[in-house]
PDB file of C-alpha atoms in Angstrom:
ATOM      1  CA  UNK A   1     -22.016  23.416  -6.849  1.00 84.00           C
ATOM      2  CA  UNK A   2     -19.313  22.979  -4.122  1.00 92.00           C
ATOM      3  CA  UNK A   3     -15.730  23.396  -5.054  1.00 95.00           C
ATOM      4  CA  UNK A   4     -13.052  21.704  -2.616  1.00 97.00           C
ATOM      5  CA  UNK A   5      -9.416  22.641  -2.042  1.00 97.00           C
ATOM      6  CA  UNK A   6      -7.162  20.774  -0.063  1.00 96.00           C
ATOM      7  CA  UNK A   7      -3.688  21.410   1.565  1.00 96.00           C
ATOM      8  CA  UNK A   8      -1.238  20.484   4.150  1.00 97.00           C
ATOM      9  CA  UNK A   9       0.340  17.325   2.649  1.00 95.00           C
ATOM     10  CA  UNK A  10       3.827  16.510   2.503  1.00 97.00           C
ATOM     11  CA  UNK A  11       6.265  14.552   3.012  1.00 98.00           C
ATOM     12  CA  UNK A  12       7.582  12.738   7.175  1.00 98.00           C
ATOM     13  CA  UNK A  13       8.919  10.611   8.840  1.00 98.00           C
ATOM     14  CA  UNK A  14       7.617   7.394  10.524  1.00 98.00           C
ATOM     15  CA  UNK A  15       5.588   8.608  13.652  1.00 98.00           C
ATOM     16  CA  UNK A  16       5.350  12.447  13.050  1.00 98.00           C
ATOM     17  CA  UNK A  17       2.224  14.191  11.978  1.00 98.00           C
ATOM     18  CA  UNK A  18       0.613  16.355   9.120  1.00 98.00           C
ATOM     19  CA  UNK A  19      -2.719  18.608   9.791  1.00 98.00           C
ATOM     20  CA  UNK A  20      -4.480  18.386   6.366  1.00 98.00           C
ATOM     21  CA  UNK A  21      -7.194  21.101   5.774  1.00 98.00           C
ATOM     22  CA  UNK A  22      -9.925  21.413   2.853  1.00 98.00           C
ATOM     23  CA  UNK A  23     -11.788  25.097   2.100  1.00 97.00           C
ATOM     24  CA  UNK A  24     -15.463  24.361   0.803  1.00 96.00           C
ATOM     25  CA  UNK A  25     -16.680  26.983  -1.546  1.00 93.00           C
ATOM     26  CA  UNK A  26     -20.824  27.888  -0.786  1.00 79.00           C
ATOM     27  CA  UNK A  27     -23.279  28.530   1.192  1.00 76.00           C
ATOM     28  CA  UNK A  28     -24.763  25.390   2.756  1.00 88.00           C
ATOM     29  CA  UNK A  29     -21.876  23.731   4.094  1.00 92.00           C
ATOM     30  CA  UNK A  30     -23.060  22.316   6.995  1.00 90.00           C
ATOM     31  CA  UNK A  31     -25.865  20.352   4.920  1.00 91.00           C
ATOM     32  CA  UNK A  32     -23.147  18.606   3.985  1.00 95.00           C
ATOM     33  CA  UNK A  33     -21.514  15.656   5.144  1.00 97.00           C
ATOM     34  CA  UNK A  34     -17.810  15.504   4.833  1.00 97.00           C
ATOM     35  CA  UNK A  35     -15.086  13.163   4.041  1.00 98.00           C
ATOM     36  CA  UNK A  36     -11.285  12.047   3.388  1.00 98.00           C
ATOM     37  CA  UNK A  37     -10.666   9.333   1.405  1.00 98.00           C
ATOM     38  CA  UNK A  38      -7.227   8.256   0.151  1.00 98.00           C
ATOM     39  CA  UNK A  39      -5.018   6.165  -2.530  1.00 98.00           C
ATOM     40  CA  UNK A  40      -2.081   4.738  -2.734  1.00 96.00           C
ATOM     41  CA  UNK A  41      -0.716   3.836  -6.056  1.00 91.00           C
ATOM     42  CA  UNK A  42      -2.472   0.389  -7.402  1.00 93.00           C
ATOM     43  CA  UNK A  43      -5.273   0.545  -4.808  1.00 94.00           C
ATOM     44  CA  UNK A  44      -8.589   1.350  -4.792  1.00 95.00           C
ATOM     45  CA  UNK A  45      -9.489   4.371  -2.586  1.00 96.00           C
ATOM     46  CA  UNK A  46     -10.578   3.930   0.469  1.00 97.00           C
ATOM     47  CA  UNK A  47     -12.668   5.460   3.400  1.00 98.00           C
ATOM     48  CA  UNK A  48     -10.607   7.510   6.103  1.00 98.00           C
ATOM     49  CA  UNK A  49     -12.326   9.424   7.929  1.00 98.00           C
ATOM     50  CA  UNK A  50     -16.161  10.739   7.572  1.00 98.00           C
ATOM     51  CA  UNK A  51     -17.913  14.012   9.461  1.00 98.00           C
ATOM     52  CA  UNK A  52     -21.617  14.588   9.878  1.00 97.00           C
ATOM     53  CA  UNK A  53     -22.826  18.259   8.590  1.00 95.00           C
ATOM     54  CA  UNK A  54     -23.311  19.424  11.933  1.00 95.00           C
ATOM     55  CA  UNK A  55     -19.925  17.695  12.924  1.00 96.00           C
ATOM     56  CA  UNK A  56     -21.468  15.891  16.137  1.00 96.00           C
ATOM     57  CA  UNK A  57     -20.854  12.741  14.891  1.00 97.00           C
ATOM     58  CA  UNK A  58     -17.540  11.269  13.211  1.00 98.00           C
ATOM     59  CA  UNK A  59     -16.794   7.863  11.539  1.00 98.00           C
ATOM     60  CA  UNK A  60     -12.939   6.520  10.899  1.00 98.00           C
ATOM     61  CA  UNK A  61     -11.621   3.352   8.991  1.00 98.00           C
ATOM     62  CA  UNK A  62      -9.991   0.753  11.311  1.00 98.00           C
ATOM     63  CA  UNK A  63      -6.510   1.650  10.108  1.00 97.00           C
ATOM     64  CA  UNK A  64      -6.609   5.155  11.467  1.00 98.00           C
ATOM     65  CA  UNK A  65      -8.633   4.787  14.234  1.00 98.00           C
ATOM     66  CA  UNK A  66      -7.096   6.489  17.545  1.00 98.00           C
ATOM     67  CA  UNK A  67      -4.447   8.080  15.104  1.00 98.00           C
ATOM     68  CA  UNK A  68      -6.159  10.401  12.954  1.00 98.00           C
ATOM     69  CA  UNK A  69      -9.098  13.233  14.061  1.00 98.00           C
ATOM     70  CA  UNK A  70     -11.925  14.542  11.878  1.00 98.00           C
ATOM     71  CA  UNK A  71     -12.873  18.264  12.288  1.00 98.00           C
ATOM     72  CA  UNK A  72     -15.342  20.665  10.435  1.00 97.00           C
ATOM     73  CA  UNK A  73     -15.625  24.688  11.375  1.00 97.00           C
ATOM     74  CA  UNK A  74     -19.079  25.610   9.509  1.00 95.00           C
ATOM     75  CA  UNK A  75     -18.518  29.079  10.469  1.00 94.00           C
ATOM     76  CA  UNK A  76     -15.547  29.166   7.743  1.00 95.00           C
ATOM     77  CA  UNK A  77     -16.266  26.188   5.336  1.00 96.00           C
ATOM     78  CA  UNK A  78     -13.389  23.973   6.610  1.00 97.00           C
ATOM     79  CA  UNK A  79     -12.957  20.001   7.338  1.00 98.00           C
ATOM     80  CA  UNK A  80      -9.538  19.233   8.509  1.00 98.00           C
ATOM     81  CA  UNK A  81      -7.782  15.815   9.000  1.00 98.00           C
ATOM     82  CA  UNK A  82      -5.299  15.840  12.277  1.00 98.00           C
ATOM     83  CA  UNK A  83      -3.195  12.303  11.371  1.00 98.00           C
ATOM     84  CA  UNK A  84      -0.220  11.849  14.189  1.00 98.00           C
ATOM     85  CA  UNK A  85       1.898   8.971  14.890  1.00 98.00           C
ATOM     86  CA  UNK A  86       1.698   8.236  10.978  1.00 98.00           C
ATOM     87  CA  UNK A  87       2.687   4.913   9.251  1.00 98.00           C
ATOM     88  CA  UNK A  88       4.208   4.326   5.965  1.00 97.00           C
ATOM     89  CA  UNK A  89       1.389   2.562   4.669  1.00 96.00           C
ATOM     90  CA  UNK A  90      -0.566   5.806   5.113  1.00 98.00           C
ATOM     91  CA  UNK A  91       0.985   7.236   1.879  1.00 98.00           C
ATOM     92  CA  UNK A  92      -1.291   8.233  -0.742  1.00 98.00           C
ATOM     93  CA  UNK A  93      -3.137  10.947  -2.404  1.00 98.00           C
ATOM     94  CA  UNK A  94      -5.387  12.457   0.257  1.00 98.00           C
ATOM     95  CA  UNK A  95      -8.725  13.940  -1.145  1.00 98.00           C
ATOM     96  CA  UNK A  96     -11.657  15.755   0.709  1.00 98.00           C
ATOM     97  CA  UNK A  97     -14.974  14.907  -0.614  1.00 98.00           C
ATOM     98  CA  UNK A  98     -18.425  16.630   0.167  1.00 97.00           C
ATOM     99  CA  UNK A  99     -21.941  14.354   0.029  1.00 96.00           C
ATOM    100  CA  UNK A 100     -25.400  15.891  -0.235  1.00 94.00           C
ATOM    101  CA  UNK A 101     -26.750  14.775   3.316  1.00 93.00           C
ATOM    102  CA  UNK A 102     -26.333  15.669   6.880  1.00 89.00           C
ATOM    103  CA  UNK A 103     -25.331  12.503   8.151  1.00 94.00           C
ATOM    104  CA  UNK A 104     -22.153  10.699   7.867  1.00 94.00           C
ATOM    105  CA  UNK A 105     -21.536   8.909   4.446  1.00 95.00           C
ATOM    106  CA  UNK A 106     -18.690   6.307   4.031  1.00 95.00           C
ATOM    107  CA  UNK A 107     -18.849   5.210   0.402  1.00 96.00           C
ATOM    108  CA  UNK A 108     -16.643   6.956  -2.353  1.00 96.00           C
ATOM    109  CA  UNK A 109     -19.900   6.686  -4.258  1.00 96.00           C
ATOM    110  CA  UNK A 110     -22.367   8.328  -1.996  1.00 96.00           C
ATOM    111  CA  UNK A 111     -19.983  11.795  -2.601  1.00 97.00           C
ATOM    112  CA  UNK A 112     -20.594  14.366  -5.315  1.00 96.00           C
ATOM    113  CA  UNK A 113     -18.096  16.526  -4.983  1.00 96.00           C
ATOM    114  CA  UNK A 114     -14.218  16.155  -4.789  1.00 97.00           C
ATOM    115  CA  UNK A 115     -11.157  18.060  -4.095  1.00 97.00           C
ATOM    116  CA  UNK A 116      -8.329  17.549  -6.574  1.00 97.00           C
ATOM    117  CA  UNK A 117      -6.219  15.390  -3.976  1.00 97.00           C
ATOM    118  CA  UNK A 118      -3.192  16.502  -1.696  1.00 97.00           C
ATOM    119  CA  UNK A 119      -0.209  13.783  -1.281  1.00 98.00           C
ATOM    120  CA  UNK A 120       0.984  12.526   1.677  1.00 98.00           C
ATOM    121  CA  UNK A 121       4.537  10.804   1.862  1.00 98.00           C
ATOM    122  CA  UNK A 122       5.585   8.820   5.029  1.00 98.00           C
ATOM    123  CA  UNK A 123       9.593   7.636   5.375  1.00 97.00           C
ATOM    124  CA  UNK A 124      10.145   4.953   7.059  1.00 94.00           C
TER     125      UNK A 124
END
């Protein structure tokens, strides 16, 4: 069992930037392949951003590509989610998920485990 916390959301303005982090609770963390998905009100959620266990390789939707960064630190059971020059269409709940392989996964379904979601507000 893997719990998952998230936190750094908030609320900026058009262009600024919010570090998001996610604690991982166990033992095995790097067996696990990391992600962030988000959702806006009304949508389905979507692929951000995606992390292999040992963190060599990294995945990103179009939307954020060249904007946002992936990171994982095995040593302390943390993914974080760098996200500068940010948009207004990037608001939505933010959630870390964790997926039961070592490579990256990019489907909301190929997850089993879920943080409870962190919200991220962009002003135009």
């Amino acid at each position: 069992q893997v719990q998952l916390v998230e936190s750094g959301g908030g609320l900026v303005q058009a262009g600024g930037s919010l570090r998001l982090s996610c604690a991982a609770s166990g033992r095995t963390f790097s067996g696990y392949s990391m992600g962030w998905f988000r959702q806006a009100p009304g949508v389905e959620r979507e692929f951000v951003a995606g992390i292999s266990g040992s963190g060599d390789n990294t995945y990103y939707a179009d939307s954020v590509k060249g904007r946002f960064t992936i990171s994982r630190d095995n040593a302390q059971n943390t993914v974080n989610l760098q996200m500068n020059s940010l948009k207004p269409e990037d608001t939505a709940i933010y959630y870390c998920a964790a997926g039961r392989r070592s490579w990256i996964l990019i489907k909301a379904n190929q997850y089993d485990y879920w943080g409870q979601g962190t919200q991220v507000t962009v002003s135009s």
